[in-house]
mmCIF file of C-alpha atoms in Angstrom:
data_model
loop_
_atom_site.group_PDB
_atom_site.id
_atom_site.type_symbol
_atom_site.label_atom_id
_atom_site.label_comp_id
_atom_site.label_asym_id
_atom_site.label_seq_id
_atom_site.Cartn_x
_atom_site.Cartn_y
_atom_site.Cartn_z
ATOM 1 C CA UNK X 1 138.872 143.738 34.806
ATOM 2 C CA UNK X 2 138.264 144.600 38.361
ATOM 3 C CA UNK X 3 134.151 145.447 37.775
ATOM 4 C CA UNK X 4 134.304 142.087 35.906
ATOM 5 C CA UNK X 5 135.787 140.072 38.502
ATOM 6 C CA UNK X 6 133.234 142.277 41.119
ATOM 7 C CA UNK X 7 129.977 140.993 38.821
ATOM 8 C CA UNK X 8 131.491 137.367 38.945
ATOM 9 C CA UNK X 9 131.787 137.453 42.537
ATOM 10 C CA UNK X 10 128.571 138.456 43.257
ATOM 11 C CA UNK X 11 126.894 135.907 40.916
ATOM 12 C CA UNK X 12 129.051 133.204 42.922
ATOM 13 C CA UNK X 13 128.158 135.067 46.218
ATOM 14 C CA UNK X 14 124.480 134.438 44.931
ATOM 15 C CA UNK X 15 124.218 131.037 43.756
ATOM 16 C CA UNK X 16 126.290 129.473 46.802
ATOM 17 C CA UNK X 17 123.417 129.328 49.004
ATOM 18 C CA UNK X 18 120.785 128.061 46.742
ATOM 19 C CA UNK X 19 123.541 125.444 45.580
ATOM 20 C CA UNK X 20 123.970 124.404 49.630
ATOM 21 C CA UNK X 21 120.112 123.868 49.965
ATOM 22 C CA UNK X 22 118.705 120.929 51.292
ATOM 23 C CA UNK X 23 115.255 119.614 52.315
ATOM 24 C CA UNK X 24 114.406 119.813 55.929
ATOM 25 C CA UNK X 25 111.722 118.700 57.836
ATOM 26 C CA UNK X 26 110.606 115.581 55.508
ATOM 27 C CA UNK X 27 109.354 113.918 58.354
ATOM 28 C CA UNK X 28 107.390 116.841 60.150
ATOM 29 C CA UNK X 29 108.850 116.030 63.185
ATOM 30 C CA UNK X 30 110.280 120.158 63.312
ATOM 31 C CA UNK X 31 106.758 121.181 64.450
ATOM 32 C CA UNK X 32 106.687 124.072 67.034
ATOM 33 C CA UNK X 33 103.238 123.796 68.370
ATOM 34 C CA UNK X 34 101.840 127.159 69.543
ATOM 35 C CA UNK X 35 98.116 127.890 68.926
ATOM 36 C CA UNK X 36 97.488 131.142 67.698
ATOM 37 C CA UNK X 37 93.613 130.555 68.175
ATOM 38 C CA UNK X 38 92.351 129.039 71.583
ATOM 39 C CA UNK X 39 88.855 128.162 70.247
ATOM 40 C CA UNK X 40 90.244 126.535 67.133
ATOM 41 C CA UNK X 41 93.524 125.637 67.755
ATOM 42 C CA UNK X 42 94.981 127.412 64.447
ATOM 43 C CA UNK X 43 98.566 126.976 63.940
ATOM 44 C CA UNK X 44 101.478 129.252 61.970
ATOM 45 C CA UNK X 45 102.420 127.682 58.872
ATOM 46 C CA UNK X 46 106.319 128.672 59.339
ATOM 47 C CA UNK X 47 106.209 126.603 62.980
ATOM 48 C CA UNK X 48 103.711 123.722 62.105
ATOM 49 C CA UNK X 49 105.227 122.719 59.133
ATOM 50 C CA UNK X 50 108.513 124.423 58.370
ATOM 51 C CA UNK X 51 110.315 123.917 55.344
ATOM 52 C CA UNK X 52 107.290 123.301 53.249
ATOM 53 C CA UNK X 53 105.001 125.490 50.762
ATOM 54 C CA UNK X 54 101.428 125.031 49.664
ATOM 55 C CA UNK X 55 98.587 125.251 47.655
ATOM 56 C CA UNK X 56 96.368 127.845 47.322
ATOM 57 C CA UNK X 57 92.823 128.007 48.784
ATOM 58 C CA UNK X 58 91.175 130.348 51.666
ATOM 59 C CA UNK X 59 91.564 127.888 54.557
ATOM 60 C CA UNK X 60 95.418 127.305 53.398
ATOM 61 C CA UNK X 61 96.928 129.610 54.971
ATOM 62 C CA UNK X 62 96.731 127.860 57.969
ATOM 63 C CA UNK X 63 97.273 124.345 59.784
ATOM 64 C CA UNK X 64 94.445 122.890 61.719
ATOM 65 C CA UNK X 65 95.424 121.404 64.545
ATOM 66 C CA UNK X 66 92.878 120.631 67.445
ATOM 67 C CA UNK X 67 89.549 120.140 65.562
ATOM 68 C CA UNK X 68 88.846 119.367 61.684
ATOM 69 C CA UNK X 69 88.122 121.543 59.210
ATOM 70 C CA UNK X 70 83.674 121.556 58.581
ATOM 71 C CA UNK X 71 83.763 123.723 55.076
ATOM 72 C CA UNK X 72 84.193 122.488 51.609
ATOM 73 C CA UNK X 73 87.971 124.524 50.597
ATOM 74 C CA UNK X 74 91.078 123.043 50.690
ATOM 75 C CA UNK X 75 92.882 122.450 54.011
ATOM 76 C CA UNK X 76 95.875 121.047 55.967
ATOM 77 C CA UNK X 77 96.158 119.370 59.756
ATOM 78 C CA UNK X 78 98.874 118.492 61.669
ATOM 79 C CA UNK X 79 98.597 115.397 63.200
ATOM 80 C CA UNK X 80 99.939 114.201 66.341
ATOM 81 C CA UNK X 81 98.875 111.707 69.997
ATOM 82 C CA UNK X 82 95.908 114.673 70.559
ATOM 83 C CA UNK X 83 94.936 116.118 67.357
ATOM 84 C CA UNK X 84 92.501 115.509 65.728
ATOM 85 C CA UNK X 85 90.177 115.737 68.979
ATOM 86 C CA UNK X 86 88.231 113.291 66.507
ATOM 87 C CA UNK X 87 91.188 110.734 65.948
ATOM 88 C CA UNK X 88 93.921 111.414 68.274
ATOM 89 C CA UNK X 89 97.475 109.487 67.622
ATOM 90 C CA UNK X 90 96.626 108.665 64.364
ATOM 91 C CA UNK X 91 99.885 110.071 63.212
ATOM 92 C CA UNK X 92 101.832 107.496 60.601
ATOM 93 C CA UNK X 93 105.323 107.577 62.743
ATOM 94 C CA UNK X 94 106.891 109.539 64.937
ATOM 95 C CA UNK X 95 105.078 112.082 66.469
ATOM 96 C CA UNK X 96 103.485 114.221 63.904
ATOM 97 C CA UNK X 97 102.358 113.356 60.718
ATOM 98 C CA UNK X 98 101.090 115.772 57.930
ATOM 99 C CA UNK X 99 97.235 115.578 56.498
ATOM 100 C CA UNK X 100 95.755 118.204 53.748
ATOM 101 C CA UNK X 101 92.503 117.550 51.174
ATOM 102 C CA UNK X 102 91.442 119.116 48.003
ATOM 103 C CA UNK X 103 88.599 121.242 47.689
ATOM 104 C CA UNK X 104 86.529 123.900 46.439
ATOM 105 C CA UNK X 105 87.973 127.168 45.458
ATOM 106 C CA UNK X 106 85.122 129.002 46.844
ATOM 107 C CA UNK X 107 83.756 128.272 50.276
ATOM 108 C CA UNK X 108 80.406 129.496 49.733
ATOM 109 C CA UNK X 109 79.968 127.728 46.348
ATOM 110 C CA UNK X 110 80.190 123.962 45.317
ATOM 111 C CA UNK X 111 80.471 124.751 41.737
ATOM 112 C CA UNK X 112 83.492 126.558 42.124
ATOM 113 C CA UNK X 113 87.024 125.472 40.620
ATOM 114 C CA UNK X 114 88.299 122.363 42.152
ATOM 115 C CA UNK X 115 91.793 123.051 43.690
ATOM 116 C CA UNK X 116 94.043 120.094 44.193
ATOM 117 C CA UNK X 117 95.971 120.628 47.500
ATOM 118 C CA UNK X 118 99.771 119.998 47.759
ATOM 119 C CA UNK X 119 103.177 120.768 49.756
ATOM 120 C CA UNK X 120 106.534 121.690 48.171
ATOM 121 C CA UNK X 121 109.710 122.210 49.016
ATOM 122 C CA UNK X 122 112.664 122.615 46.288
ATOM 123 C CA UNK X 123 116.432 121.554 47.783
ATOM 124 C CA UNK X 124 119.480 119.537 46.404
ATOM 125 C CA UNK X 125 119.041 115.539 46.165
ATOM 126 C CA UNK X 126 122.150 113.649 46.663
ATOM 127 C CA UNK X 127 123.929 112.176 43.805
ATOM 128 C CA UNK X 128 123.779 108.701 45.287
ATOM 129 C CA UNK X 129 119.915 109.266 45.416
ATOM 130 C CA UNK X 130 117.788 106.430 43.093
ATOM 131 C CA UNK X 131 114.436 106.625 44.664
ATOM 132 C CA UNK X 132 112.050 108.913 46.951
ATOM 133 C CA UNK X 133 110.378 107.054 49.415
ATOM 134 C CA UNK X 134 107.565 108.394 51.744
ATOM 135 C CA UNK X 135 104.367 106.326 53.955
ATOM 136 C CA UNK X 136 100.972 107.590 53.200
ATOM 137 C CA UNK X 137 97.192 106.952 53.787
ATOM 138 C CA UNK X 138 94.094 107.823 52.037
ATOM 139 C CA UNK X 139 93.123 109.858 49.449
ATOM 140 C CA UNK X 140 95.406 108.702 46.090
ATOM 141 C CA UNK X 141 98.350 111.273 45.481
ATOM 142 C CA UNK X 142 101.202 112.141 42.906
ATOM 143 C CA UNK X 143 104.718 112.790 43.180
ATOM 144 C CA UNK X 144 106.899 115.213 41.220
ATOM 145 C CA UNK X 145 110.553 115.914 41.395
ATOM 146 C CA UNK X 146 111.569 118.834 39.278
ATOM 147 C CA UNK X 147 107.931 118.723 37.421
ATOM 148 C CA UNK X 148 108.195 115.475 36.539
ATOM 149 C CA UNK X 149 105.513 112.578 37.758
ATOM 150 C CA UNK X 150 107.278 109.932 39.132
ATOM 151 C CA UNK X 151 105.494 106.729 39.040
ATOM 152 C CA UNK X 152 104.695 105.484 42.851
ATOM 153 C CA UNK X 153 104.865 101.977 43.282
ATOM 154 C CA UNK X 154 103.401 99.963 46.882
ATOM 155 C CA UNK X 155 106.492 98.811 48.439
ATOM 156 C CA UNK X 156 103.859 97.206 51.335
ATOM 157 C CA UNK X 157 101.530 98.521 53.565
ATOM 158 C CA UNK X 158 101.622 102.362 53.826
ATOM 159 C CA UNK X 159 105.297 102.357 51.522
ATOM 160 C CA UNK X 160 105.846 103.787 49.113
ATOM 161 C CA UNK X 161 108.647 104.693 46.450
ATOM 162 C CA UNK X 162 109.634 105.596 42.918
ATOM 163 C CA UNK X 163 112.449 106.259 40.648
ATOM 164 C CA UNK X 164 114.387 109.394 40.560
ATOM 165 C CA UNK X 165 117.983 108.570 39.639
ATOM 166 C CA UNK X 166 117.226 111.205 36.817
ATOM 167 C CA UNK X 167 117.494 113.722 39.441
ATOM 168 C CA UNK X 168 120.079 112.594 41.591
ATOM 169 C CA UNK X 169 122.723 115.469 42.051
ATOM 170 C CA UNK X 170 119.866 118.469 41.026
ATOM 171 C CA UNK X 171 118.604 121.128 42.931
ATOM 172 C CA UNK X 172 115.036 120.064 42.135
ATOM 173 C CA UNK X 173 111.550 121.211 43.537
ATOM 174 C CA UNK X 174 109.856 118.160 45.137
ATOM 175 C CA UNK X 175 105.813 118.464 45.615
ATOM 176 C CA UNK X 176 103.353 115.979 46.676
ATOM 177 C CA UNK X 177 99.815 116.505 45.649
ATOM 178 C CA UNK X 178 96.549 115.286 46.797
ATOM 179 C CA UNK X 179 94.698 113.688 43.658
ATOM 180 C CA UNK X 180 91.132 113.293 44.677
ATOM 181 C CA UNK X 181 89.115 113.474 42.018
ATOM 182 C CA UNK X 182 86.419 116.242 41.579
ATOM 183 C CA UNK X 183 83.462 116.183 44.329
ATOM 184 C CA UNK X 184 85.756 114.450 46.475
ATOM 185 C CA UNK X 185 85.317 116.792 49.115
ATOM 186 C CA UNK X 186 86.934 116.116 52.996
ATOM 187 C CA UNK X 187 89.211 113.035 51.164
ATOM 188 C CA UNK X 188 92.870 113.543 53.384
ATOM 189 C CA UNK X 189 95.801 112.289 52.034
ATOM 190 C CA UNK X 190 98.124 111.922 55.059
ATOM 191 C CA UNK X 191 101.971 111.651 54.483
ATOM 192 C CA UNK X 192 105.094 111.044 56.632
ATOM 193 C CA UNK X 193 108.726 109.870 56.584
ATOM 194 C CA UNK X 194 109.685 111.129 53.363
ATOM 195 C CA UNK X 195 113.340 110.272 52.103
ATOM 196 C CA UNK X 196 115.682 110.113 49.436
ATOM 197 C CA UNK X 197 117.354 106.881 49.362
ATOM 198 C CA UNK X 198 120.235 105.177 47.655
ATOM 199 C CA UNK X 199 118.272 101.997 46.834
ATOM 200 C CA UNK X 200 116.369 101.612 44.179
ATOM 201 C CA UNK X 201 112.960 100.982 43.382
ATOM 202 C CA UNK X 202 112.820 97.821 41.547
ATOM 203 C CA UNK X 203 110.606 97.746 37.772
ATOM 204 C CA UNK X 204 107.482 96.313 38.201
ATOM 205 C CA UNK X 205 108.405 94.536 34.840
ATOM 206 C CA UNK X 206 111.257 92.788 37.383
ATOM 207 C CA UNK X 207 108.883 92.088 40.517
ATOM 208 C CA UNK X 208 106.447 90.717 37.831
ATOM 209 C CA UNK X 209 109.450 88.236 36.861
ATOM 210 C CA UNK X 210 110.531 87.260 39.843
ATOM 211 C CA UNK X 211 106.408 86.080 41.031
ATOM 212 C CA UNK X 212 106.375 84.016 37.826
ATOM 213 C CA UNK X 213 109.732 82.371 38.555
ATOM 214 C CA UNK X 214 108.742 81.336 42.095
ATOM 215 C CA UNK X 215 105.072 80.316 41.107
ATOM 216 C CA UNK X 216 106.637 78.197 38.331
ATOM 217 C CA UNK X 217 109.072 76.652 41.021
ATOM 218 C CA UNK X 218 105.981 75.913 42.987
ATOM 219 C CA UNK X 219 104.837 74.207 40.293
ATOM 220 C CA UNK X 220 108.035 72.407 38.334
ATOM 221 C CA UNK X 221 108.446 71.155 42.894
ATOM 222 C CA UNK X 222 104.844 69.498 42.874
ATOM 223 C CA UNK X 223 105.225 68.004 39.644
ATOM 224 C CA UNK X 224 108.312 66.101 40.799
ATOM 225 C CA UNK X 225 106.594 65.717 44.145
ATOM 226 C CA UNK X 226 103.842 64.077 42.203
ATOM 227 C CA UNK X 227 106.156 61.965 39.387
ATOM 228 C CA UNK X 228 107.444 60.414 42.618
ATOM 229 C CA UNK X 229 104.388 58.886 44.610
#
C-alpha cells in the first residue's frame, strides 16, 4: 500500500501548483524595463512582458521598445509615455500597453508563409467569471479561451468583451491573436487591461431588443404628442 499511497502523493504533489495558477500581468503594467541593446532598445521577453507566451517568427523573440520594427516578420512593442520614439504615450491605460503585428515568416521573402502573431498565457478563471473583457486598437483580433473563439462584442470605444461562463472555474489557456489578413504587413493590434469579470456580456439578440423598444417609445411618445395638437 505504502508505494501506492507514495505514487498518489506525488501526482497530488504535481497537480497542486498547476491547479493554484493564475494569470498575471493582464494589464502589462509588470514591465521591468532594461535595454539589452543601446542602439535599438531591445528588451527581454521574461521582464517586458512577463507572464505571457508568443508566436513564432524571427523578430519574436524579442520586444521592441525604443524604435519600430522596419522588416516585414512578425513583431511585438511595448508601449509606454517614450516608446515608440515615433508615437510616444500612446499607451491605452496605465503606463504600458502591449502592441505586436503579423507578418511574413521569412524576412527576406514576401511570399513566405503568413504568420499570425499572438500572446498566451494559460491560468485558472474564477468560477464567478461570465465574460473576458480587454481595450484594444487597430488591427482586428480574436479571442480564445481554452481553444475556443469567443465572439467579441464593442462594449464602446476601445471595449471590449465576450462570453466565457463556459469556462468559468477551468484552468484554461487564454490567447489573443492578431487577425490581419494576408499582405497586411506593419498592421498592430495594441491591447491592454485585460480581465475576467463577473458581469456578463449581454446577447446582441438582447441589445438589438432593447434599441427597438426605445425607438418604438420614441415613436408610440410623438404619436400621442401629435394626436394631441
Amino acid at each position: 500500500m505504502k508505494p501506492l499511497l507514495l505514487i498518489v502523493s506525488v501526482i497530488i504533489a504535481v497537480a497542486t501548483p498547476a491547479q493554484s495558477q493564475g494569470f498575471i500581468n493582464l494589464g502589462f503594467e509588470s514591465a521591468n524595463v532594461q535595454v539589452n541593446n543601446p542602439t535599438y532598445g531591445f528588451l527581454n521577453w521574461n521582464l517586458a512582458v512577463p507572464g505571457w507566451s508568443h508566436g513564432a517568427g524571427s523578430d519574436s523573440s524579442i520586444v521592441y521598445y525604443r524604435n519600430p520594427h522596419a522588416g516585414i516578420t512578425p513583431y511585438y512593442l511595448l508601449v509606454d509615455s517614450i516608446s515608440p520614439v515615433y508615437a510616444p504615450g500612446t499607451q491605452l491605460a496605465g503606463n504600458y500597453s502591449l502592441a505586436f503585428a503579423s507578418g511574413r515568416a521569412n524576412s527576406q521573402d514576401f511570399n513566405s508563409a503568413w504568420i499570425n502573431s499572438y500572446i498566451s498565457q494559460t491560468g485558472n478563471i474564477s468560477p464567478s467569471a461570465l465574460s473576458v473583457r480587454l481595450l484594444a486598437t487597430g488591427a482586428p483580433f480574436k479571442v480564445f479561451v481554452g481553444g475556443a473563439e469567443i465572439p467579441m462584442f464593442s462594449l464602446g470605444g476601445n471595449s471590449y468583451g465576450g462570453n466565457i461562463a463556459g469556462f468559468a472555474g477551468t484552468l484554461s489557456e487564454l490567447k489573443i491573436m492578431n487577425n490581419a489578413p494576408v499582405g497586411a504587413l506593419g498592421s498592430a493590434l495594441k491591447i491592454d487591461n485585460i480581465l475576467f469579470s463577473s458581469v456578463a456580456i449581454p446577447e446582441p439578440s438582447s441589445l438589438t431588443l432593447v434599441a427597438l423598444g426605445l425607438i418604438s417609445g420614441l415613436v408610440l411618445t410623438k404619436k400621442r404628442t401629435s394626436s394631441r395638437t
